[in-house]
PDB file of N, CA and C in Angstrom:
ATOM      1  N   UNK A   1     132.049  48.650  52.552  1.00 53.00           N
ATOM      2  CA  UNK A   1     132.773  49.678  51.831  1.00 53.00           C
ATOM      3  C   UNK A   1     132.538  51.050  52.441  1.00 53.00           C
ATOM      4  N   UNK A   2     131.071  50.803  52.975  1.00 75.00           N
ATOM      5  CA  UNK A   2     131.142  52.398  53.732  1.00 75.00           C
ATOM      6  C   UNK A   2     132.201  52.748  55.198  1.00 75.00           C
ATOM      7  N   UNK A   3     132.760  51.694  55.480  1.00 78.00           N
ATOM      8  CA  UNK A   3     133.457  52.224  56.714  1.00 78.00           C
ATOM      9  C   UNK A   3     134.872  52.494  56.061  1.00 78.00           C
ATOM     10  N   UNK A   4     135.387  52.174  55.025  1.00 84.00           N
ATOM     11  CA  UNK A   4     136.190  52.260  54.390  1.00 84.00           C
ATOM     12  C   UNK A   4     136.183  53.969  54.070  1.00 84.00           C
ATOM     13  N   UNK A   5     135.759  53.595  53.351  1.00 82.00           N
ATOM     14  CA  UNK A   5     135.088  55.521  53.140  1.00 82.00           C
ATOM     15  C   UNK A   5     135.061  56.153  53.835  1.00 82.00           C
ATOM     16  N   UNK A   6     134.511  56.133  54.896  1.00 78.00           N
ATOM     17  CA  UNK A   6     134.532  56.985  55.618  1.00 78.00           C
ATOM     18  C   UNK A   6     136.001  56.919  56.523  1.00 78.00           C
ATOM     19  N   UNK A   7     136.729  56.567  56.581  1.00 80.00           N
ATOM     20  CA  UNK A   7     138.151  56.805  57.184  1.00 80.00           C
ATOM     21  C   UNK A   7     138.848  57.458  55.957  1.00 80.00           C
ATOM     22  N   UNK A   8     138.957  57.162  54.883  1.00 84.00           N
ATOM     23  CA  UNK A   8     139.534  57.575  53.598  1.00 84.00           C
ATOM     24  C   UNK A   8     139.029  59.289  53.513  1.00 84.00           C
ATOM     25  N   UNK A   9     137.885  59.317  53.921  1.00 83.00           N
ATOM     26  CA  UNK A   9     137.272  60.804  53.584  1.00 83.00           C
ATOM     27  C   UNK A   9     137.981  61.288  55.429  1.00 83.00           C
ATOM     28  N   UNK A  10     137.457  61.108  56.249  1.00 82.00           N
ATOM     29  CA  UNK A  10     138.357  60.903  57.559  1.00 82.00           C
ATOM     30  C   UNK A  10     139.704  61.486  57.291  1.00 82.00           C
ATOM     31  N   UNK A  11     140.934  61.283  56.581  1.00 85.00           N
ATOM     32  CA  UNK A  11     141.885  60.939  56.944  1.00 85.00           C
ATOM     33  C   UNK A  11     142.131  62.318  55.780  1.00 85.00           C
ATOM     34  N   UNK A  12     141.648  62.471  54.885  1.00 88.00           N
ATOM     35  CA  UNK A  12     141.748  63.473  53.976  1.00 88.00           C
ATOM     36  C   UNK A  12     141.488  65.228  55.172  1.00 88.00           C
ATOM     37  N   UNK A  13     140.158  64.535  55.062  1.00 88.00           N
ATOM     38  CA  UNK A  13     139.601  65.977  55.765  1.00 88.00           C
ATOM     39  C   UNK A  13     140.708  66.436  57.205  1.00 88.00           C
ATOM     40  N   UNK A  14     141.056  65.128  57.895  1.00 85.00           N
ATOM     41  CA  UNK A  14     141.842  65.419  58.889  1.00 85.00           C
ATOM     42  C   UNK A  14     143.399  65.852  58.912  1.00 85.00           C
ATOM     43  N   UNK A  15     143.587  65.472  57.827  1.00 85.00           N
ATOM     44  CA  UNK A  15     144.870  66.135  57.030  1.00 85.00           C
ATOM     45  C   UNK A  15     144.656  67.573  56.883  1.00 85.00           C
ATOM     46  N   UNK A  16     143.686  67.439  55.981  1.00 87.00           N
ATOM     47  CA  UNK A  16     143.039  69.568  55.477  1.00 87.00           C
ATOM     48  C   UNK A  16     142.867  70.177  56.752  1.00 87.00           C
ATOM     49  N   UNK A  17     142.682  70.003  57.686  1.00 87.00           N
ATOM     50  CA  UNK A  17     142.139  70.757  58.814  1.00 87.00           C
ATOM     51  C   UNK A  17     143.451  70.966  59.923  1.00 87.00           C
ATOM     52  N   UNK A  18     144.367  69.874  59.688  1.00 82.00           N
ATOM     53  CA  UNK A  18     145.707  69.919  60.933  1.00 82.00           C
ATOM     54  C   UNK A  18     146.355  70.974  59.917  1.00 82.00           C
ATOM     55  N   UNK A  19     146.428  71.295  58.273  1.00 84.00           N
ATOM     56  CA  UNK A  19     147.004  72.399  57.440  1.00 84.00           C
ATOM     57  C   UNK A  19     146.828  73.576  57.337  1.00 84.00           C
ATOM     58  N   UNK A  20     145.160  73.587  58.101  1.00 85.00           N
ATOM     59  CA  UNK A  20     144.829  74.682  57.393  1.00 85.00           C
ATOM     60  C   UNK A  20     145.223  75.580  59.025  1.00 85.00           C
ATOM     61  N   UNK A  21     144.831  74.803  59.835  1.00 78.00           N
ATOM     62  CA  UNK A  21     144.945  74.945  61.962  1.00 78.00           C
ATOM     63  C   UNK A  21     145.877  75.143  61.720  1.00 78.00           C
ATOM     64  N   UNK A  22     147.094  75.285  61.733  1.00 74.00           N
ATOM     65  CA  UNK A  22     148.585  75.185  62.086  1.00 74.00           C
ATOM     66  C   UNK A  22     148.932  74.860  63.627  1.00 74.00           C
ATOM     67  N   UNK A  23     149.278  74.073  63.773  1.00 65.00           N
ATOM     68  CA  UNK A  23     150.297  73.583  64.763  1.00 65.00           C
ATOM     69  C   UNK A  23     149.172  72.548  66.005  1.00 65.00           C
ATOM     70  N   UNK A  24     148.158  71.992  64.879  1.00 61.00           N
ATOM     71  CA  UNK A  24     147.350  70.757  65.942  1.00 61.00           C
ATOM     72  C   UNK A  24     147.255  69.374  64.917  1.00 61.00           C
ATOM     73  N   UNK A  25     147.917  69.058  64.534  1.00 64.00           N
ATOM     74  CA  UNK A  25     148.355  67.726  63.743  1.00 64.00           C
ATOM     75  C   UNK A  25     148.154  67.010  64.963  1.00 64.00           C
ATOM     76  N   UNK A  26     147.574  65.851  64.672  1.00 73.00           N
ATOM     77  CA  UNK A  26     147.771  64.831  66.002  1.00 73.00           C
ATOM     78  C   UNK A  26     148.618  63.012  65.133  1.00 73.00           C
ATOM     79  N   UNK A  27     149.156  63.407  64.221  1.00 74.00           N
ATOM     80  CA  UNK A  27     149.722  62.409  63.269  1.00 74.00           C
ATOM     81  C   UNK A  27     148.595  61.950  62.640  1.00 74.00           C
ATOM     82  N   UNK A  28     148.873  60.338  61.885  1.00 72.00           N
ATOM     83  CA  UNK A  28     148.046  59.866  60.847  1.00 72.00           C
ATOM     84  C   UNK A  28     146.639  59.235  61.730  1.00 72.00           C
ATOM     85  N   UNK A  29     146.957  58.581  63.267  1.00 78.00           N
ATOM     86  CA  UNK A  29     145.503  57.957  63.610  1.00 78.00           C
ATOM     87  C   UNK A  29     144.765  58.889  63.838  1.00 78.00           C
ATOM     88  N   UNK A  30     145.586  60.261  64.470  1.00 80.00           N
ATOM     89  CA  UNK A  30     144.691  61.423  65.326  1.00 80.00           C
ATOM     90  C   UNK A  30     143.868  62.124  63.980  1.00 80.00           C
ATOM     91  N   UNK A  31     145.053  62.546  62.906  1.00 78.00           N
ATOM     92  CA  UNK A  31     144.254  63.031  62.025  1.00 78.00           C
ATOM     93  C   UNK A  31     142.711  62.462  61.362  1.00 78.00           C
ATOM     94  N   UNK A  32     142.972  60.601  61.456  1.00 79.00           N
ATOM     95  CA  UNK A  32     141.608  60.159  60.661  1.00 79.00           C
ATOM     96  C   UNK A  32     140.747  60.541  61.639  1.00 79.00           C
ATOM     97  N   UNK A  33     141.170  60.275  63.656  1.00 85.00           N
ATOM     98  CA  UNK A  33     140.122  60.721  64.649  1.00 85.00           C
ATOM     99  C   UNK A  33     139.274  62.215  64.199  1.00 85.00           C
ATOM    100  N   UNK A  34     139.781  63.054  63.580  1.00 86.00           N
ATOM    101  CA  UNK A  34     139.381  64.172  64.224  1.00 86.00           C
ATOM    102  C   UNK A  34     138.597  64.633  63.088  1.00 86.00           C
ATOM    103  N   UNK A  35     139.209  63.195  61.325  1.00 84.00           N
ATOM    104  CA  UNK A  35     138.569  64.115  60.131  1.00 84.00           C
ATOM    105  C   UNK A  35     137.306  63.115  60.416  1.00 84.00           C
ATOM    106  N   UNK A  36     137.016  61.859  61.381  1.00 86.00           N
ATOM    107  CA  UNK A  36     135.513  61.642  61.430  1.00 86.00           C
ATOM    108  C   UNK A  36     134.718  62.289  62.394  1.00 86.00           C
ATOM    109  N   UNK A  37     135.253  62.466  63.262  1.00 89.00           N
ATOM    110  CA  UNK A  37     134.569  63.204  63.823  1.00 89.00           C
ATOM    111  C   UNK A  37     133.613  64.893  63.363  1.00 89.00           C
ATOM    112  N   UNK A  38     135.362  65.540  62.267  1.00 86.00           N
ATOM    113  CA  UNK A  38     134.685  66.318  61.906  1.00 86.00           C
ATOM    114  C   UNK A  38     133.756  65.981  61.256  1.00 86.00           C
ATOM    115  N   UNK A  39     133.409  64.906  60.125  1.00 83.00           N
ATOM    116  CA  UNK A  39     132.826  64.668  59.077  1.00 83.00           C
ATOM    117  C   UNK A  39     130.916  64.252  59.936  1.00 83.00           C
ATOM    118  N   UNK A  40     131.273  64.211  60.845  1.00 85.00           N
ATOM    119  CA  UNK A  40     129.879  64.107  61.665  1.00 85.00           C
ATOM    120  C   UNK A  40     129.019  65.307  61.981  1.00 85.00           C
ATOM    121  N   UNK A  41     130.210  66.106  62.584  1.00 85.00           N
ATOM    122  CA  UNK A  41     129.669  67.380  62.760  1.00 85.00           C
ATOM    123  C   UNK A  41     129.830  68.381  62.031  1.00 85.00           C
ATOM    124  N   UNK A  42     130.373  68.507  60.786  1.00 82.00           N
ATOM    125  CA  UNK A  42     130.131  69.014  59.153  1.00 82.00           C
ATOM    126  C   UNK A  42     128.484  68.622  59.168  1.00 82.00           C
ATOM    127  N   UNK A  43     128.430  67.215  58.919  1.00 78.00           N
ATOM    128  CA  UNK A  43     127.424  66.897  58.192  1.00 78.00           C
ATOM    129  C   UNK A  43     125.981  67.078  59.161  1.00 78.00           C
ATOM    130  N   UNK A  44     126.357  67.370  60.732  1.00 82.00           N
ATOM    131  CA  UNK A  44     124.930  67.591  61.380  1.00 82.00           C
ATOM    132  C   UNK A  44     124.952  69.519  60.883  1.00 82.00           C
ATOM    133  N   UNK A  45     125.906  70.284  60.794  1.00 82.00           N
ATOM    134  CA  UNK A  45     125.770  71.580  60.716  1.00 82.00           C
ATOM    135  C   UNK A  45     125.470  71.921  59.215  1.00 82.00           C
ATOM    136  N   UNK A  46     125.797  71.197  58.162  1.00 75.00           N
ATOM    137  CA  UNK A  46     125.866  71.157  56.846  1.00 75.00           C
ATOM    138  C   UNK A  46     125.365  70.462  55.734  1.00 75.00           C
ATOM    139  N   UNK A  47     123.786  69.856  56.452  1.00 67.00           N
ATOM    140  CA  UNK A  47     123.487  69.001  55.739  1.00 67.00           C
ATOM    141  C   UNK A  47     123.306  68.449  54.406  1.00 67.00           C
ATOM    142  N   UNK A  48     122.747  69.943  54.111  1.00 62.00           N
ATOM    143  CA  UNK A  48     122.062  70.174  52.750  1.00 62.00           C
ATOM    144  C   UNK A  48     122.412  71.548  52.067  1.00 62.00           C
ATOM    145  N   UNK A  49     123.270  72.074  52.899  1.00 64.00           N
ATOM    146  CA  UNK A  49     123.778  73.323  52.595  1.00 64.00           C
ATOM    147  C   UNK A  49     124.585  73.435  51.388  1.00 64.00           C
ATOM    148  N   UNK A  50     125.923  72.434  51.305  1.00 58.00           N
ATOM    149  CA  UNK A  50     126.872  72.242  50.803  1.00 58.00           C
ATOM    150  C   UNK A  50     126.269  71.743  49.159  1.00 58.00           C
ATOM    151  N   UNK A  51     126.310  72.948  48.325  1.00 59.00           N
ATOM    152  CA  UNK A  51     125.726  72.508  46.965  1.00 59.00           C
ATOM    153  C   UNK A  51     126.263  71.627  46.353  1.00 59.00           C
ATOM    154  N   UNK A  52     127.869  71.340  46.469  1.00 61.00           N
ATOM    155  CA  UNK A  52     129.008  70.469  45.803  1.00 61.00           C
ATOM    156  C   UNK A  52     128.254  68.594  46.209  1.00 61.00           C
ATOM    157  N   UNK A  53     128.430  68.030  45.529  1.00 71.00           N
ATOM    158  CA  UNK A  53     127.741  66.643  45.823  1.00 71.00           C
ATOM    159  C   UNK A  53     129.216  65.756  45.986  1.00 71.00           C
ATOM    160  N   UNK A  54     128.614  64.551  46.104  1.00 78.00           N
ATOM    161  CA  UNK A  54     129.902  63.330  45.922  1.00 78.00           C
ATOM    162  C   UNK A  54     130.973  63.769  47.019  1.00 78.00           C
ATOM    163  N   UNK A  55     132.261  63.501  46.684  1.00 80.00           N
ATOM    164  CA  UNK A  55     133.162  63.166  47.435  1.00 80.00           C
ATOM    165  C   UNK A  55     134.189  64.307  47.663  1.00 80.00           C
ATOM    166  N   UNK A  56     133.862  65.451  46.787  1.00 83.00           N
ATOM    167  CA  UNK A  56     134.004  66.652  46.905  1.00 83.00           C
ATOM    168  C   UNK A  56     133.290  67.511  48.378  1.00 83.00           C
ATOM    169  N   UNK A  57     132.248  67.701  48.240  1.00 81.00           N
ATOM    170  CA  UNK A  57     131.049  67.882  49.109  1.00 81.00           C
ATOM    171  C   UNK A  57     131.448  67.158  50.639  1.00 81.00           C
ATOM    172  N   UNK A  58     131.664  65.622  50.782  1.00 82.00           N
ATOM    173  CA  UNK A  58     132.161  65.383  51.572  1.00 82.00           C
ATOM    174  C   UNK A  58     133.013  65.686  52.551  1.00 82.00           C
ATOM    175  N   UNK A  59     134.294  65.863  52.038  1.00 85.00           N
ATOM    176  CA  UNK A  59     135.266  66.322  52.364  1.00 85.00           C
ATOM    177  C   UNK A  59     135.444  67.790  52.438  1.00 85.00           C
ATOM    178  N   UNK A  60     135.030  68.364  52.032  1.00 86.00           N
ATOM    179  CA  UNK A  60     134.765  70.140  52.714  1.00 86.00           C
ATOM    180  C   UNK A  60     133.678  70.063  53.437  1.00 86.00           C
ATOM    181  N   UNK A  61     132.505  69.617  53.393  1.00 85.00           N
ATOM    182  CA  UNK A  61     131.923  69.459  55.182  1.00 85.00           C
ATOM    183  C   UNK A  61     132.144  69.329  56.400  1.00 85.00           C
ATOM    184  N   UNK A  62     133.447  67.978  55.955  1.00 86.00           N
ATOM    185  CA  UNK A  62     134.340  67.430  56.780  1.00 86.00           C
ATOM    186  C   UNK A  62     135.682  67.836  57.741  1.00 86.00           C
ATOM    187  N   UNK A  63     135.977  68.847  56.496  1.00 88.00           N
ATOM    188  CA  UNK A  63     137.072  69.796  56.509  1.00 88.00           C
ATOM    189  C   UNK A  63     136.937  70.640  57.630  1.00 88.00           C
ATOM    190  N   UNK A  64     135.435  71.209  57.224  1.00 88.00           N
ATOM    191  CA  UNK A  64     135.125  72.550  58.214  1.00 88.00           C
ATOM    192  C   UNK A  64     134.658  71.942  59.291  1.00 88.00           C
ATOM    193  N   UNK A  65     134.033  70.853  59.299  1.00 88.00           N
ATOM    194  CA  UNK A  65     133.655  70.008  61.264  1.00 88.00           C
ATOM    195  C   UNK A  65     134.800  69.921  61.673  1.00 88.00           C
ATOM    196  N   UNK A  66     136.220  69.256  61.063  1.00 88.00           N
ATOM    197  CA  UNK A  66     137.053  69.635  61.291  1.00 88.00           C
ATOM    198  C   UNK A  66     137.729  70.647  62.475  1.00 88.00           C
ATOM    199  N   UNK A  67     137.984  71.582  61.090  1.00 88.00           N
ATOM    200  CA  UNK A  67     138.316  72.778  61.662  1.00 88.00           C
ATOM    201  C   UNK A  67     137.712  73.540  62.978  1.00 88.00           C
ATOM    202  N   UNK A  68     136.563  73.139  63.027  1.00 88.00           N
ATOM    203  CA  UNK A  68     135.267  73.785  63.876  1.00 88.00           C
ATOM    204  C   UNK A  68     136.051  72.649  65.674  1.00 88.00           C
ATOM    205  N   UNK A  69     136.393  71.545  65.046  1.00 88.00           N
ATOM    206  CA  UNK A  69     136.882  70.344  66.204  1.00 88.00           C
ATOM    207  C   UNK A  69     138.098  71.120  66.715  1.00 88.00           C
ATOM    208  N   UNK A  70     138.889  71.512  65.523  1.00 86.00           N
ATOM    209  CA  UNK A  70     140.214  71.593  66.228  1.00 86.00           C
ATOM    210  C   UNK A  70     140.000  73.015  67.045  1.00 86.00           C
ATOM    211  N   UNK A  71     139.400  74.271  66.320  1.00 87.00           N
ATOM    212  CA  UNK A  71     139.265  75.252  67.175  1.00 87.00           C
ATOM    213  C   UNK A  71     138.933  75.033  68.626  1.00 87.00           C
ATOM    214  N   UNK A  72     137.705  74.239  68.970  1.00 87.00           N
ATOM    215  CA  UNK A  72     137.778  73.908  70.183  1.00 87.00           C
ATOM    216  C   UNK A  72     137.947  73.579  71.114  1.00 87.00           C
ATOM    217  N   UNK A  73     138.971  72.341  70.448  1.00 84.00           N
ATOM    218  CA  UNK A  73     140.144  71.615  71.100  1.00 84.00           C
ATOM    219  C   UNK A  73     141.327  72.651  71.770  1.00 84.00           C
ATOM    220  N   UNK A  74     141.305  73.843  70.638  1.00 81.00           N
ATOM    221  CA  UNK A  74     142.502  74.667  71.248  1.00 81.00           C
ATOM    222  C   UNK A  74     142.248  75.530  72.280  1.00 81.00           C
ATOM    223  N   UNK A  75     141.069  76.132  72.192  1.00 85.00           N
ATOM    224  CA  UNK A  75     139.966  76.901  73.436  1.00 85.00           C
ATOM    225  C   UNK A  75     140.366  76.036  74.705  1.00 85.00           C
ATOM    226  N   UNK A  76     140.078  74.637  74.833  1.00 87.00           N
ATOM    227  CA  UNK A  76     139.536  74.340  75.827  1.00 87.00           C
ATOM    228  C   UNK A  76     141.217  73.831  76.508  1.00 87.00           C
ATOM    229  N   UNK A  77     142.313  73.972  75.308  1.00 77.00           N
ATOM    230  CA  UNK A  77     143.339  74.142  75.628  1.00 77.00           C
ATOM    231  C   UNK A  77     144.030  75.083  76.572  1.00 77.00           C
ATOM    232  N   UNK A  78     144.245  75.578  76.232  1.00 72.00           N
ATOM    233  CA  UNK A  78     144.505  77.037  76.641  1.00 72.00           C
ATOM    234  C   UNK A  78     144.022  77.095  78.254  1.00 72.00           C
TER     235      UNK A  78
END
């Protein structure tokens, strides 16, 4: 059930982050790619930070590894 989850939280966060980025959507597989990835590196930068618990908490960790992914993606774009 945990790998489940974690694409489900994945696919959320990677959604929030191609919305919030404008114009780096990579569709539905890229988005779950990029919301686990973020959700890795949320959670190495955010361990214990994030007061919100559960599945809330998750997914805005996730959000912002995210976001933190796509920014760099566009840097190294460019």
């Amino acid at each position: 059930m945990g790998i489940i989850w974690m694409i489900i939280v994945g696919a959320v966060a990677g959604f929030l982050a191609g919305q919030l980025f404008q114009g780096y959507g990579f569709g539905l597989l890229g988005n779950i790619a990029v919301g686990i990835v973020g959700a890795i590196i949320g959670g190495f930068l955010f361990g214990g930070v994030i007061l919100v618990g559960g599945v809330i908490g998750q997914i805005i960790s996730a959000t912002i590894g995210a976001v933190i992914l796509l920014f760099v993606i566009s840097l190294v774009k460019r």
